[in-house]
Amino acid sequence: MLFRKARQYGLPHPRGLLLAGIQGTGKSLTAKAIAHHWHLPLLRLDVGRLFAGLVGESESRTRQMIQLAEALAPCVLWIDEIDKAFAGVDGRSDAGTTSRVFGTFITWLSEKTSPVFVVATANNIQSLPPEVLRRGRFDEIFFVGLPNQTERQAIFSVHLTRLRPQNLGSYDLSRLAYETPDFSGAEIEQALIEAMHIGFSQNRDFTTEDILEASSEIVPLARSAQEQVEALLDWAKSGKARLASRASEVSMNSQLKQQLGGSE
Ligand SMILES: Nc1ncnc2c1ncn2[C@@H]1O[C@H](COP(=O)(O)OP(=O)(O)OP(=O)(O)O)[C@@H](O)[C@H]1O
Ligand SMILES: [Mg+2]
C-alpha cells in the first residue's frame, strides 16, 4: 500500500485536507470519494453533537472521538462544515467550552502521528479561526469553485450515465453545459430531478428540453448570493488556497468575473 511505502521512505503520514468553497460544488462528495478511492473506513464527525449535552462533557467526548478515530486507523475522518462548528471560537459565551474543544482538536491535528486522514469542509472561510489555516494543520487547502463549461458537461454526463445508462446518447450534453452558466453540481442535479418530474408527469422519458426548462426555473446561488461567492473567490485568489482543478484556475482569471455577471 502507498501509505506503507511512503512511511518506509521516511515521510510522515499525511494529515489531511481542508476543502473550502461555494455550496453544492461537491466538497462533501469529495470526502466520501477519498475514503472510497483509498478503500478506507469513513468516519463522519458531527461536531454539533460534540457540544450537545452537559457542560464539561464536550471535551471528554472530543477525546473519545480522537481515540475512536485512532483505534480505527487507517481511516478517513470527515469533518463536515467545520466553519459552522468553530466560527468565532473566541467570542462565544459558553464559558470557553468551544475554545477548549477547538484547542484539543487543533493540537491533535498538528501533532498526530497516526494514519487518520482528516477531510474538513467549509463554506464560510472567513469565519474560521486563523489557526485552522496555518501551515502544518492540513497538508493542503483547496478551493472548490464553480464548474466551468467543460466541467459542467462532465457533471451532466456523470449523472445522466447513472440515471439513463441506455439512453445517454439522446441527450445534448454540450448544449446543456452551455445553457447552464453559474450552475453548481448540486444545481445541475436539481435540474435533472425536476426534468424527471416533468417527464414522469407526462408519462414519457425526460428530454434535453425538459432539463433546459427546469434549469430556466433555477436561480443559481452564484447569482442569488453573488456577494458571498465573490468574497470567497477573492479569498481563493489571494493565494491562501490551492485551486481544486486546473480548469478552474484558468477560468478563474479569465472567465469567472464574467460568469458571475451571468454571461459566459
Ligand atoms: N463535481 C461534481 N460532480 C458530480 N456531482 C456533483 C459535483 N458537485 C456536486 N455534485 C452533486 O451535488 C450534490 C451535492 O454536492 P455536495 O453535498 O458534495 O456539495 P457541497 O460542496 O458539500 O455543498 P455544501 O457546501 O452545501 O455542503 C452531490 O451529491 C452530487 O450529486
Ligand atoms: Mg457539504
Short mmCIF file of C-alpha atoms and ligand atoms in Angstrom, two decimals:
data_model
loop_
_atom_site.label_atom_id
_atom_site.label_comp_id
_atom_site.label_asym_id
_atom_site.label_seq_id
_atom_site.Cartn_x
_atom_site.Cartn_y
_atom_site.Cartn_z
CA MET A 1 0.00 0.00 0.00
CA LEU A 2 1.17 3.51 -0.90
CA PHE A 3 0.92 4.69 2.73
CA ARG A 4 3.25 1.97 3.95
CA LYS A 5 5.81 2.62 1.20
CA ALA A 6 5.79 6.33 1.99
CA ARG A 7 6.35 5.58 5.69
CA GLN A 8 9.27 3.30 4.89
CA TYR A 9 10.70 6.12 2.80
CA GLY A 10 10.55 8.28 5.93
CA LEU A 11 7.64 10.51 5.02
CA PRO A 12 5.19 11.43 7.79
CA HIS A 13 1.57 10.33 7.47
CA PRO A 14 -0.47 12.87 5.54
CA ARG A 15 -2.61 14.96 7.89
CA GLY A 16 -5.49 15.82 5.66
CA LEU A 17 -7.23 18.40 3.56
CA LEU A 18 -9.46 21.38 4.01
CA LEU A 19 -11.93 21.82 1.17
CA ALA A 20 -13.33 25.32 1.11
CA GLY A 21 -15.77 26.84 -1.30
CA ILE A 22 -19.12 27.50 -2.75
CA GLN A 23 -22.17 25.44 -1.73
CA GLY A 24 -23.07 22.45 -3.84
CA THR A 25 -19.75 22.09 -5.63
CA GLY A 26 -19.04 18.61 -4.36
CA LYS A 27 -16.99 19.14 -1.19
CA SER A 28 -18.89 16.55 0.85
CA LEU A 29 -18.91 14.24 -2.13
CA THR A 30 -15.12 14.54 -2.36
CA ALA A 31 -14.69 13.49 1.27
CA LYS A 32 -16.70 10.35 0.59
CA ALA A 33 -14.87 9.73 -2.68
CA ILE A 34 -11.46 9.89 -0.97
CA ALA A 35 -12.40 7.16 1.51
CA HIS A 36 -13.93 5.08 -1.26
CA HIS A 37 -10.92 5.51 -3.52
CA TRP A 38 -8.49 4.51 -0.78
CA HIS A 39 -10.69 1.67 0.49
CA LEU A 40 -10.57 3.15 3.97
CA PRO A 41 -13.36 3.37 6.52
CA LEU A 42 -15.03 6.77 6.63
CA LEU A 43 -15.90 8.31 9.97
CA ARG A 44 -18.16 11.33 9.86
CA LEU A 45 -17.80 13.63 12.81
CA ASP A 46 -20.89 15.60 13.69
CA VAL A 47 -19.27 18.50 15.52
CA GLY A 48 -22.64 19.81 16.66
CA ARG A 49 -23.09 16.66 18.74
CA LEU A 50 -19.76 17.16 20.47
CA PHE A 51 -21.33 20.22 22.05
CA ALA A 52 -24.70 18.72 22.93
CA GLY A 53 -25.48 17.58 26.46
CA LEU A 54 -23.97 18.50 29.76
CA VAL A 55 -21.41 21.21 30.31
CA GLY A 56 -17.98 19.67 30.60
CA GLU A 57 -18.86 16.62 28.55
CA SER A 58 -17.84 18.17 25.25
CA GLU A 59 -14.16 17.89 25.97
CA SER A 60 -14.29 14.27 27.05
CA ARG A 61 -16.40 13.50 24.00
CA THR A 62 -13.78 15.14 21.81
CA ARG A 63 -11.06 12.99 23.34
CA GLN A 64 -13.23 9.87 22.86
CA MET A 65 -13.75 10.81 19.22
CA ILE A 66 -10.00 11.14 18.73
CA GLN A 67 -9.38 7.77 20.43
CA LEU A 68 -12.01 6.12 18.28
CA ALA A 69 -10.52 7.50 15.08
CA GLU A 70 -7.04 6.38 16.12
CA ALA A 71 -8.30 2.92 17.01
CA LEU A 72 -9.86 2.59 13.56
CA ALA A 73 -6.84 3.99 11.72
CA PRO A 74 -6.00 3.89 8.89
CA CYS A 75 -9.23 5.75 8.22
CA VAL A 76 -10.66 8.99 6.87
CA LEU A 77 -12.16 11.34 9.43
CA TRP A 78 -14.64 13.59 7.72
CA ILE A 79 -15.48 16.83 9.48
CA ASP A 80 -18.28 18.40 7.52
CA GLU A 81 -18.88 22.14 7.81
CA ILE A 82 -16.07 22.80 10.25
CA ASP A 83 -16.73 26.54 9.85
CA LYS A 84 -20.15 26.22 11.49
CA ALA A 85 -18.69 24.40 14.48
CA PHE A 86 -15.77 26.66 15.18
CA ALA A 87 -16.89 30.04 13.87
CA GLY A 88 -15.90 32.87 16.15
CA VAL A 89 -14.42 30.49 18.70
CA ASP A 90 -13.04 33.18 20.97
CA GLY A 91 -16.12 35.35 21.16
CA ARG A 92 -18.56 32.63 22.25
CA SER A 93 -20.36 32.94 25.55
CA ASP A 94 -20.12 29.28 26.56
CA ALA A 95 -17.54 29.55 29.33
CA GLY A 96 -14.75 28.59 26.96
CA THR A 97 -16.11 25.16 26.03
CA THR A 98 -15.89 25.76 22.29
CA SER A 99 -12.42 27.15 22.53
CA ARG A 100 -11.19 24.20 24.67
CA VAL A 101 -12.72 21.67 22.28
CA PHE A 102 -11.21 23.58 19.41
CA GLY A 103 -7.83 23.66 21.15
CA THR A 104 -7.88 19.90 21.77
CA PHE A 105 -8.78 19.24 18.18
CA ILE A 106 -6.26 21.59 16.61
CA THR A 107 -3.44 20.31 18.82
CA TRP A 108 -4.25 16.75 17.85
CA LEU A 109 -4.36 17.74 14.20
CA SER A 110 -0.89 19.21 14.24
CA GLU A 111 0.70 16.57 16.46
CA LYS A 112 -0.97 13.34 15.40
CA THR A 113 1.24 10.56 14.18
CA SER A 114 -1.49 8.01 13.47
CA PRO A 115 -2.79 7.46 9.93
CA VAL A 116 -6.07 9.32 10.40
CA PHE A 117 -6.60 11.38 7.28
CA VAL A 118 -8.79 14.37 8.11
CA VAL A 119 -11.02 15.84 5.42
CA ALA A 120 -12.72 19.02 6.59
CA THR A 121 -15.16 21.05 4.53
CA ALA A 122 -16.16 24.69 4.90
CA ASN A 123 -18.28 27.30 3.15
CA ASN A 124 -17.50 30.37 5.12
CA ILE A 125 -13.77 30.50 5.31
CA GLN A 126 -13.68 33.97 6.84
CA SER A 127 -15.36 32.78 9.99
CA LEU A 128 -12.77 30.09 10.67
CA PRO A 129 -10.20 30.78 13.36
CA PRO A 130 -6.87 31.63 11.64
CA GLU A 131 -5.15 28.72 13.45
CA VAL A 132 -7.01 26.30 11.18
CA LEU A 133 -5.48 27.87 8.11
CA ARG A 134 -1.93 27.96 9.41
CA ARG A 135 0.61 25.71 7.76
CA GLY A 136 1.09 22.37 9.47
CA ARG A 137 -2.59 21.79 10.25
CA PHE A 138 -3.70 20.49 6.88
CA ASP A 139 -1.42 19.35 4.08
CA GLU A 140 -3.40 21.39 1.61
CA ILE A 141 -6.30 23.81 1.49
CA PHE A 142 -8.26 23.51 -1.72
CA PHE A 143 -10.73 26.00 -3.07
CA VAL A 144 -13.59 24.25 -4.82
CA GLY A 145 -15.17 26.72 -7.21
CA LEU A 146 -17.97 26.63 -9.72
CA PRO A 147 -17.50 24.23 -12.60
CA ASN A 148 -16.68 25.76 -15.98
CA GLN A 149 -18.47 24.70 -19.14
CA THR A 150 -16.31 21.61 -19.74
CA GLU A 151 -16.71 20.54 -16.13
CA ARG A 152 -20.47 21.08 -16.23
CA GLN A 153 -20.64 18.84 -19.26
CA ALA A 154 -18.75 16.17 -17.33
CA ILE A 155 -21.16 16.54 -14.39
CA PHE A 156 -24.20 16.18 -16.69
CA SER A 157 -22.55 13.15 -18.18
CA VAL A 158 -21.88 11.52 -14.77
CA HIS A 159 -25.46 11.95 -13.61
CA LEU A 160 -27.16 11.04 -16.88
CA THR A 161 -24.97 7.95 -17.16
CA ARG A 162 -26.24 6.95 -13.75
CA LEU A 163 -29.88 7.85 -14.45
CA ARG A 164 -30.24 6.72 -18.08
CA PRO A 165 -27.31 4.44 -18.94
CA GLN A 166 -29.08 3.03 -22.03
CA ASN A 167 -30.25 6.37 -23.32
CA LEU A 168 -27.30 8.67 -22.76
CA GLY A 169 -26.83 9.34 -26.46
CA SER A 170 -30.20 11.08 -26.72
CA TYR A 171 -29.07 13.99 -24.52
CA ASP A 172 -27.25 17.02 -25.90
CA LEU A 173 -24.60 17.30 -23.21
CA SER A 174 -22.68 20.20 -24.74
CA ARG A 175 -25.85 22.26 -25.12
CA LEU A 176 -26.84 21.53 -21.52
CA ALA A 177 -23.43 22.67 -20.30
CA TYR A 178 -23.56 25.77 -22.48
CA GLU A 179 -27.01 26.79 -21.28
CA THR A 180 -26.30 26.47 -17.55
CA PRO A 181 -23.68 29.13 -16.73
CA ASP A 182 -23.07 29.62 -12.98
CA PHE A 183 -24.64 26.28 -12.06
CA SER A 184 -23.01 24.22 -9.34
CA GLY A 185 -23.01 20.42 -9.39
CA ALA A 186 -25.87 20.36 -6.90
CA GLU A 187 -27.91 22.72 -9.09
CA ILE A 188 -27.27 20.53 -12.12
CA GLU A 189 -28.54 17.56 -10.14
CA GLN A 190 -31.59 19.56 -9.07
CA ALA A 191 -32.37 20.47 -12.71
CA LEU A 192 -32.18 16.80 -13.65
CA ILE A 193 -34.57 15.77 -10.89
CA GLU A 194 -37.04 18.45 -11.90
CA ALA A 195 -36.80 17.38 -15.54
CA MET A 196 -37.58 13.83 -14.42
CA HIS A 197 -40.70 15.12 -12.67
CA ILE A 198 -41.79 16.80 -15.90
CA GLY A 199 -41.26 13.63 -17.94
CA PHE A 200 -42.85 11.39 -15.32
CA SER A 201 -45.97 13.53 -15.01
CA GLN A 202 -46.46 13.26 -18.79
CA ASN A 203 -45.83 9.55 -18.82
CA ARG A 204 -42.70 9.71 -21.03
CA ASP A 205 -38.95 9.88 -20.59
CA PHE A 206 -37.37 13.26 -19.86
CA THR A 207 -35.52 15.09 -22.63
CA THR A 208 -32.85 17.73 -23.11
CA GLU A 209 -35.67 20.26 -23.50
CA ASP A 210 -37.12 19.26 -20.13
CA ILE A 211 -33.74 19.74 -18.48
CA LEU A 212 -33.38 23.16 -20.10
CA GLU A 213 -36.88 24.13 -18.99
CA ALA A 214 -36.14 23.00 -15.43
CA SER A 215 -32.80 24.88 -15.49
CA SER A 216 -34.51 28.10 -16.53
CA GLU A 217 -36.52 27.97 -13.29
CA ILE A 218 -33.43 27.69 -11.10
CA VAL A 219 -31.61 30.82 -9.97
CA PRO A 220 -28.09 29.64 -9.24
CA LEU A 221 -26.60 30.58 -5.92
CA ALA A 222 -23.74 32.28 -7.76
CA ARG A 223 -26.31 34.89 -8.80
CA SER A 224 -28.61 34.95 -5.79
CA ALA A 225 -25.71 35.16 -3.34
CA GLN A 226 -23.28 36.97 -5.59
CA GLU A 227 -21.57 38.91 -2.81
CA GLN A 228 -20.80 35.85 -0.73
CA VAL A 229 -19.50 33.99 -3.78
CA GLU A 230 -17.32 36.91 -4.85
CA ALA A 231 -15.84 37.22 -1.37
CA LEU A 232 -14.92 33.54 -1.50
CA LEU A 233 -13.34 33.96 -4.91
CA ASP A 234 -11.30 36.92 -3.72
CA TRP A 235 -10.09 34.84 -0.79
CA ALA A 236 -9.12 31.99 -3.10
CA LYS A 237 -7.33 34.33 -5.46
CA SER A 238 -5.31 35.85 -2.64
CA GLY A 239 -3.24 32.66 -2.75
CA LYS A 240 -4.34 31.15 0.57
CA ALA A 241 -5.73 28.06 -1.09
CA ARG A 242 -4.85 25.88 -3.99
CA LEU A 243 -7.47 25.65 -6.71
CA ALA A 244 -9.10 22.25 -6.91
CA SER A 245 -8.82 21.96 -10.66
CA ARG A 246 -6.52 23.36 -13.31
CA ALA A 247 -9.55 24.14 -15.39
CA SER A 248 -10.98 26.37 -12.70
CA GLU A 249 -7.61 28.01 -12.37
CA VAL A 250 -7.77 29.11 -15.98
CA SER A 251 -11.38 30.17 -15.81
CA MET A 252 -10.76 31.90 -12.51
CA ASN A 253 -8.69 34.58 -14.16
CA SER A 254 -10.40 34.97 -17.47
CA GLN A 255 -14.00 33.92 -17.10
CA LEU A 256 -15.25 33.85 -13.57
CA LYS A 257 -15.95 37.52 -13.18
CA GLN A 258 -17.82 37.31 -16.43
CA GLN A 259 -19.62 34.19 -15.31
CA LEU A 260 -20.74 35.93 -12.16
CA GLY A 261 -22.17 38.64 -14.30
CA GLY A 262 -24.24 35.92 -15.94
CA SER A 263 -22.57 35.70 -19.32
CA GLU A 264 -20.15 33.07 -20.44
N1 LIG B 1 -18.31 17.90 -9.19
C1 LIG B 1 -19.47 17.20 -9.11
N2 LIG B 1 -19.66 16.11 -9.87
C2 LIG B 1 -20.82 15.41 -9.80
N3 LIG B 1 -21.84 15.72 -8.98
C3 LIG B 1 -21.70 16.80 -8.20
C4 LIG B 1 -20.50 17.59 -8.22
N4 LIG B 1 -20.63 18.59 -7.32
C5 LIG B 1 -21.85 18.42 -6.76
N5 LIG B 1 -22.49 17.36 -7.29
C6 LIG B 1 -23.85 16.88 -6.95
O1 LIG B 1 -24.37 17.74 -5.96
C7 LIG B 1 -24.63 17.02 -4.76
C8 LIG B 1 -24.27 17.89 -3.58
O2 LIG B 1 -22.89 18.04 -3.51
P1 LIG B 1 -22.12 18.16 -2.12
O3 LIG B 1 -23.08 17.91 -1.00
O4 LIG B 1 -20.90 17.35 -2.17
O5 LIG B 1 -21.76 19.68 -2.16
P2 LIG B 1 -21.02 20.52 -1.05
O6 LIG B 1 -19.92 21.26 -1.76
O7 LIG B 1 -20.65 19.68 0.10
O8 LIG B 1 -22.14 21.56 -0.66
P3 LIG B 1 -22.40 22.29 0.74
O9 LIG B 1 -21.37 23.38 0.82
O10 LIG B 1 -23.79 22.83 0.56
O11 LIG B 1 -22.28 21.28 1.82
C9 LIG B 1 -23.80 15.77 -4.84
O12 LIG B 1 -24.37 14.72 -4.12
C10 LIG B 1 -23.78 15.50 -6.33
O13 LIG B 1 -24.90 14.79 -6.73
MG MG B 2 -21.37 19.60 2.07
#
